[in-house]
Amino acid sequence: MTKRIISIAVAVMLVVLGSVCAFAAEEPKVTADTVCYISFQTGNNDYDGLSADTPKKQLLTTEDNAAMGVLKDGGTLVAVGKLYIGGDYSMPELGSTLKITSNDGKANYKNGIPFENPSCAMKMKTGATLTLQSDVILDDLILFQEGAMNTIKVTNNSTLVIGDKIECMSNINALNPCYMAIDVEKGSTVILNGGTFEQVTGEGTIINNGATIQSESAETTSAPEETTVAPEVTTEATSTATSAADKPVGGTTVAPDNTDATGAPEDTTAASESTDETAAESKEETKATTKEETKATEDKAADTAASTEASATAPAASDEGGVNVGLIIGIVAAVIVVAVVVIVIVTKKKK
């Protein structure tokens, strides 16, 4: 009888612990030793990419003589200068996890100067989307949002991890400054350990362990104001909603100029050079984009409100895979206490 009771108690503990492990999200780890360096300013795709002095210039595909060709089996991509994506780009599916950083363990190349266009950061052409098809870790890196909102899309049942050393910057010269957005496809996961993002949406699993999401903050702050103002003046209420939604949520639909939707190497290079090789052209592009955003903001105010409600990602994290750590600890502690009490009672009876 004693053995049977003890066996039942142990079985219950194993079931509970197994459930806890199932709920916990596993962060992907880098398993490949390959390290490739990249810099749009000083790099060249004819370089080997194996040192900070011989960086690649672009990402391109696994078949090209660029960074993805070196990292086709996964590894670490170190930005020693600008990691620039010149249009909508789908990163090829890699053999294992890819980490993108500015720190190779020997030196940290991260540089947020100048503020309107950091010299060592990851950035995209205004309005462009980066699609991930493999597990990716972004950490110890600057994510710079220049003009119309960029989007990182997580697909193919993959996981994106945003590390706690990530820095998110927006263009201080933009009329409507914003941060990048993240869209998580069903079956995929994003784990946010830090950073600031305009919105995080999608049907996938969203786990927020410390990131700031602007759309959630805007919803919390603007709700009381809308309740008071709306009944009085309809026209001014619409204007207020537009002002509250001045983050260019619709920016993700802006098609990048002179780029191919598949991220063809030739078009990507051309678009990159037109933005980054001269500071003047970069500023003109930003001004043109922000004017378009200002014009489009009023038309998309209603869509912004709907998007804001759909992007309450912190609760979604709990429902779709996020875990309340306090709850887990409480469950485990309770099981252990029950098991100890059962053992003590059995021991006393035996005596």
Coordinates of C-alpha atoms in Angstrom, one line a residue:
M1 CA 0.0 0.0 0.0
T2 CA 2.8 2.4 1.0
K3 CA 4.6 1.8 -2.3
R4 CA 1.4 2.3 -4.3
I5 CA 0.7 5.7 -2.6
I6 CA 4.3 6.9 -3.2
S7 CA 4.1 5.7 -6.9
I8 CA 0.9 7.7 -7.4
A9 CA 2.5 10.8 -5.9
V10 CA 5.6 10.6 -8.1
A11 CA 3.4 10.0 -11.2
V12 CA 1.4 13.2 -10.4
M13 CA 4.6 15.2 -10.1
L14 CA 5.9 13.9 -13.4
V15 CA 2.7 14.7 -15.2
V16 CA 2.7 18.3 -13.8
L17 CA 6.3 18.9 -14.6
G18 CA 5.8 17.5 -18.1
S19 CA 2.9 19.9 -18.7
V20 CA 5.1 22.8 -17.5
C21 CA 7.8 21.8 -19.9
A22 CA 5.3 21.5 -22.8
F23 CA 4.1 25.1 -22.2
A24 CA 7.6 26.6 -21.9
A25 CA 8.9 28.1 -25.2
E26 CA 12.3 26.8 -26.2
E27 CA 14.6 29.5 -27.6
P28 CA 16.6 28.2 -30.6
K29 CA 20.4 28.0 -30.2
V30 CA 23.2 28.6 -32.6
T31 CA 24.8 25.3 -33.5
A32 CA 26.9 26.1 -36.5
D33 CA 30.4 27.6 -35.9
T34 CA 30.4 29.6 -39.2
V35 CA 30.9 33.4 -38.7
C36 CA 30.4 35.9 -41.5
Y37 CA 30.9 39.7 -41.4
I38 CA 28.9 42.2 -43.4
S39 CA 29.1 45.9 -44.1
F40 CA 27.2 47.8 -46.8
Q41 CA 29.7 50.7 -46.7
T42 CA 33.0 48.8 -46.9
G43 CA 32.0 45.3 -47.9
N44 CA 32.3 43.5 -51.2
N45 CA 30.7 40.3 -52.2
D46 CA 34.0 39.2 -53.7
Y47 CA 35.6 39.3 -50.2
D48 CA 35.5 36.0 -48.2
G49 CA 33.4 37.6 -45.4
L50 CA 35.5 35.8 -42.7
S51 CA 36.9 38.8 -40.9
A52 CA 35.9 42.4 -40.1
D53 CA 38.4 43.6 -42.7
T54 CA 36.9 41.5 -45.5
P55 CA 33.1 41.7 -45.0
K56 CA 30.5 40.8 -47.5
K57 CA 28.2 43.6 -48.8
Q58 CA 24.8 42.0 -49.1
L59 CA 22.7 39.0 -47.9
L60 CA 21.2 37.7 -51.3
T61 CA 20.7 33.9 -51.6
T62 CA 22.5 30.8 -50.6
E63 CA 23.5 30.4 -54.3
D64 CA 25.1 33.8 -54.5
N65 CA 28.6 34.9 -53.5
A66 CA 27.3 36.9 -50.6
A67 CA 26.6 36.5 -46.9
M68 CA 23.8 33.9 -47.2
G69 CA 26.1 31.8 -49.4
V70 CA 28.6 31.6 -46.4
L71 CA 25.8 31.0 -43.9
K72 CA 23.6 28.5 -45.8
D73 CA 24.0 26.0 -42.9
G74 CA 23.4 28.7 -40.2
G75 CA 25.8 30.4 -37.9
T76 CA 26.5 34.0 -36.9
L77 CA 26.3 37.1 -39.0
V78 CA 28.2 40.1 -37.6
A79 CA 27.3 43.6 -38.8
V80 CA 30.5 45.6 -38.6
G81 CA 28.9 48.4 -40.6
K82 CA 25.4 48.8 -42.1
L83 CA 23.4 45.7 -42.7
Y84 CA 21.1 47.1 -45.4
I85 CA 18.1 45.4 -47.0
G86 CA 17.1 47.4 -50.1
G87 CA 13.6 46.1 -50.6
D88 CA 11.2 43.3 -49.8
Y89 CA 13.4 40.3 -49.0
S90 CA 12.8 36.7 -48.1
M91 CA 15.7 35.2 -46.3
P92 CA 16.4 31.7 -47.6
E93 CA 15.7 28.7 -45.4
L94 CA 19.0 27.8 -43.7
G95 CA 20.3 24.5 -42.3
S96 CA 20.2 25.7 -38.7
T97 CA 19.7 28.8 -36.5
L98 CA 21.1 32.2 -37.6
K99 CA 22.2 34.8 -35.1
I100 CA 22.5 38.4 -36.3
T101 CA 24.5 40.7 -34.1
S102 CA 27.2 43.5 -34.0
N103 CA 29.2 41.7 -31.4
D104 CA 31.5 38.9 -32.3
G105 CA 32.8 38.4 -28.8
K106 CA 36.0 40.3 -29.5
A107 CA 34.6 43.7 -30.4
N108 CA 31.2 45.4 -30.4
Y109 CA 30.7 47.3 -33.6
K110 CA 27.3 48.7 -32.8
N111 CA 27.2 52.5 -33.5
G112 CA 24.1 54.6 -33.4
I113 CA 25.8 57.8 -34.8
P114 CA 24.5 59.7 -36.7
F115 CA 21.1 59.5 -35.2
E116 CA 19.3 60.1 -38.5
N117 CA 21.2 57.2 -40.1
P118 CA 23.4 55.0 -37.8
S119 CA 26.6 53.8 -39.3
C120 CA 26.4 50.3 -37.8
A121 CA 22.8 49.0 -37.6
M122 CA 20.3 46.8 -39.4
K123 CA 17.9 48.8 -41.6
M124 CA 15.6 48.4 -44.5
K125 CA 14.4 50.5 -47.4
T126 CA 11.4 52.5 -46.3
G127 CA 8.2 50.3 -46.2
A128 CA 10.0 47.1 -46.9
T129 CA 9.3 43.7 -45.4
L130 CA 11.9 41.1 -44.2
T131 CA 10.5 37.5 -44.3
L132 CA 12.2 34.9 -42.2
Q133 CA 11.9 31.2 -43.0
S134 CA 14.3 29.8 -40.4
D135 CA 15.0 30.3 -36.7
V136 CA 16.7 33.7 -36.3
I137 CA 18.1 35.5 -33.2
L138 CA 18.6 39.3 -33.2
D139 CA 20.7 40.5 -30.3
D140 CA 23.3 43.2 -29.5
L141 CA 22.2 45.0 -32.6
I142 CA 20.6 48.3 -33.6
L143 CA 17.3 48.0 -35.5
F144 CA 16.9 51.3 -37.3
Q145 CA 13.5 52.4 -38.7
E146 CA 14.1 55.1 -41.3
G147 CA 10.8 56.1 -43.0
A148 CA 7.5 54.2 -43.6
M149 CA 7.2 51.3 -41.2
N150 CA 9.2 48.2 -41.9
T151 CA 7.9 44.7 -41.0
I152 CA 9.7 41.5 -39.9
K153 CA 7.5 38.6 -40.9
V154 CA 8.1 35.2 -39.2
T155 CA 6.9 32.3 -41.3
N156 CA 7.5 28.6 -42.0
N157 CA 7.0 27.4 -38.4
S158 CA 10.2 29.2 -37.4
T159 CA 11.1 31.2 -34.3
L160 CA 12.4 34.7 -34.0
V161 CA 14.1 35.7 -30.8
I162 CA 14.7 39.4 -29.9
G163 CA 17.4 39.5 -27.4
D164 CA 17.5 41.9 -24.4
K165 CA 20.5 43.8 -25.8
I166 CA 18.6 44.8 -29.0
E167 CA 18.3 48.6 -29.5
C168 CA 15.5 50.0 -31.6
M169 CA 15.9 53.5 -33.1
S170 CA 13.6 55.6 -35.2
N171 CA 14.6 58.4 -37.6
I172 CA 14.5 61.7 -35.6
N173 CA 14.0 63.6 -38.8
A174 CA 10.8 61.8 -39.8
L175 CA 7.5 63.6 -39.5
N176 CA 5.9 60.5 -38.1
P177 CA 8.6 58.5 -36.4
C178 CA 7.9 54.9 -35.6
Y179 CA 9.5 51.6 -35.0
M180 CA 9.5 48.3 -36.9
A181 CA 6.6 45.9 -36.7
I182 CA 6.6 42.1 -36.4
D183 CA 4.0 39.8 -38.0
V184 CA 3.9 36.2 -36.8
E185 CA 2.4 33.6 -39.1
K186 CA 0.3 30.7 -37.7
G187 CA 2.6 28.0 -36.5
S188 CA 5.6 30.4 -36.0
T189 CA 6.8 32.0 -32.8
V190 CA 8.3 35.3 -31.7
I191 CA 10.0 35.6 -28.3
L192 CA 10.5 39.2 -27.2
N193 CA 13.1 39.7 -24.5
G194 CA 13.6 43.4 -25.2
G195 CA 13.4 46.2 -27.8
T196 CA 10.6 48.6 -28.9
F197 CA 8.2 47.8 -31.7
E198 CA 5.3 49.6 -33.3
Q199 CA 3.1 46.5 -33.3
V200 CA 3.4 42.8 -33.0
T201 CA 0.5 40.9 -34.6
G202 CA -0.4 37.6 -36.3
E203 CA -1.9 34.2 -35.6
G204 CA 1.3 32.7 -34.3
T205 CA 2.7 32.5 -30.8
I206 CA 3.8 35.8 -29.3
I207 CA 5.7 35.7 -26.0
N208 CA 6.6 39.1 -24.6
N209 CA 9.2 39.0 -21.9
G210 CA 10.1 42.7 -21.8
A211 CA 9.6 44.4 -25.1
T212 CA 7.7 47.7 -25.5
I213 CA 4.9 47.6 -28.0
Q214 CA 3.8 51.1 -29.0
S215 CA 0.3 50.1 -30.3
E216 CA -0.6 48.7 -26.8
S217 CA 0.6 51.9 -25.1
A218 CA -1.4 54.1 -27.5
E219 CA -4.6 52.0 -26.9
T220 CA -4.2 52.4 -23.1
T221 CA -3.5 56.2 -23.2
S222 CA -6.0 57.2 -25.8
A223 CA -9.1 55.3 -24.6
P224 CA -10.3 57.8 -21.9
E225 CA -9.8 60.8 -24.3
E226 CA -12.0 59.2 -27.0
T227 CA -14.8 58.5 -24.5
T228 CA -14.9 62.2 -23.5
V229 CA -14.4 64.0 -26.8
A230 CA -16.4 61.8 -29.2
P231 CA -20.0 62.8 -28.1
E232 CA -19.2 66.5 -28.5
V233 CA -17.7 67.0 -31.9
T234 CA -17.6 64.3 -34.5
T235 CA -15.1 66.1 -36.8
E236 CA -12.7 67.0 -34.1
A237 CA -12.9 63.4 -32.8
T238 CA -11.8 62.1 -36.1
S239 CA -8.9 64.5 -36.1
T240 CA -7.9 63.4 -32.6
A241 CA -8.0 59.8 -33.7
T242 CA -5.7 60.6 -36.6
S243 CA -3.3 62.4 -34.3
A244 CA -3.3 59.5 -31.9
A245 CA -2.6 57.1 -34.8
D246 CA 0.2 59.2 -36.3
K247 CA 2.3 56.1 -36.3
P248 CA 2.4 55.0 -40.0
V249 CA 0.8 51.6 -39.6
G250 CA -0.2 51.6 -43.3
G251 CA 3.5 52.1 -44.2
T252 CA 4.1 48.4 -44.6
T253 CA 2.1 48.5 -47.9
V254 CA 4.4 51.1 -49.5
A255 CA 6.2 49.3 -52.4
P256 CA 9.9 49.9 -52.4
D257 CA 11.1 51.7 -55.6
N258 CA 13.1 49.8 -58.1
T259 CA 13.0 46.6 -56.2
D260 CA 11.8 43.1 -57.0
A261 CA 9.3 41.5 -54.7
T262 CA 11.5 38.4 -54.5
G263 CA 14.6 40.4 -53.5
A264 CA 16.5 39.9 -56.7
P265 CA 20.2 40.7 -56.2
E266 CA 20.4 43.4 -59.0
D267 CA 17.3 45.4 -57.8
T268 CA 18.3 45.1 -54.1
T269 CA 21.8 46.5 -54.8
A270 CA 20.4 49.4 -56.8
A271 CA 17.9 50.3 -54.2
S272 CA 20.5 50.1 -51.4
E273 CA 22.9 52.4 -53.2
S274 CA 20.2 55.0 -53.9
T275 CA 19.5 55.3 -50.2
D276 CA 22.8 54.8 -48.4
E277 CA 25.7 56.0 -50.5
T278 CA 24.7 59.7 -50.1
A279 CA 23.1 61.2 -47.0
A280 CA 21.3 63.8 -49.1
E281 CA 19.4 61.2 -51.1
S282 CA 18.5 59.4 -47.9
K283 CA 17.0 62.5 -46.4
E284 CA 15.0 63.3 -49.6
E285 CA 13.6 59.7 -49.6
T286 CA 12.6 60.0 -46.0
K287 CA 10.8 63.4 -46.5
A288 CA 9.0 62.0 -49.6
T289 CA 7.9 59.0 -47.6
T290 CA 6.7 60.9 -44.6
K291 CA 4.6 63.2 -46.8
E292 CA 2.9 60.2 -48.3
E293 CA 2.3 58.8 -44.8
T294 CA 0.8 62.1 -43.6
K295 CA -1.6 62.1 -46.6
A296 CA -2.6 58.5 -46.1
T297 CA -3.0 58.7 -42.3
E298 CA -6.5 60.2 -42.3
D299 CA -7.8 57.5 -44.8
K300 CA -6.4 54.7 -42.6
A301 CA -7.5 56.0 -39.1
A302 CA -10.2 53.4 -38.9
D303 CA -7.9 50.6 -40.0
T304 CA -5.4 51.7 -37.4
A305 CA -7.9 51.4 -34.6
A306 CA -8.9 47.9 -35.7
S307 CA -5.2 46.9 -36.0
T308 CA -4.6 48.3 -32.5
E309 CA -7.3 46.2 -31.0
A310 CA -6.0 43.1 -32.8
S311 CA -2.5 43.7 -31.6
A312 CA -3.0 43.2 -27.9
T313 CA -0.2 40.7 -27.9
A314 CA 0.6 40.2 -24.3
P315 CA -2.6 38.3 -23.5
A316 CA -2.2 36.4 -26.7
A317 CA 1.2 35.2 -25.4
S318 CA -0.4 33.5 -22.5
D319 CA -3.1 31.8 -24.6
E320 CA -0.9 30.7 -27.4
G321 CA 2.2 29.6 -25.7
G322 CA 3.3 32.2 -23.1
V323 CA 3.7 31.0 -19.6
N324 CA 3.0 32.8 -16.3
V325 CA 6.2 32.0 -14.4
G326 CA 4.7 32.6 -11.0
L327 CA 1.9 30.2 -11.8
I328 CA 4.3 27.5 -12.9
I329 CA 6.4 27.9 -9.7
G330 CA 3.2 27.8 -7.6
I331 CA 2.0 24.5 -9.3
V332 CA 5.4 22.8 -8.9
A333 CA 5.7 23.9 -5.3
A334 CA 2.1 22.7 -4.5
V335 CA 2.9 19.3 -6.0
I336 CA 6.1 18.9 -4.0
V337 CA 4.3 19.9 -0.8
V338 CA 1.5 17.3 -1.5
A339 CA 4.1 14.6 -2.2
V340 CA 6.0 15.4 1.0
V341 CA 2.7 15.3 3.1
V342 CA 1.7 12.0 1.6
I343 CA 5.1 10.5 2.3
V344 CA 5.0 11.8 5.9
I345 CA 1.6 10.3 6.5
V346 CA 2.5 7.0 5.1
T347 CA 5.7 6.9 7.2
K348 CA 3.7 7.6 10.4
K349 CA 1.2 4.9 9.6
K350 CA 4.0 2.5 9.0
K351 CA 5.5 3.3 12.4

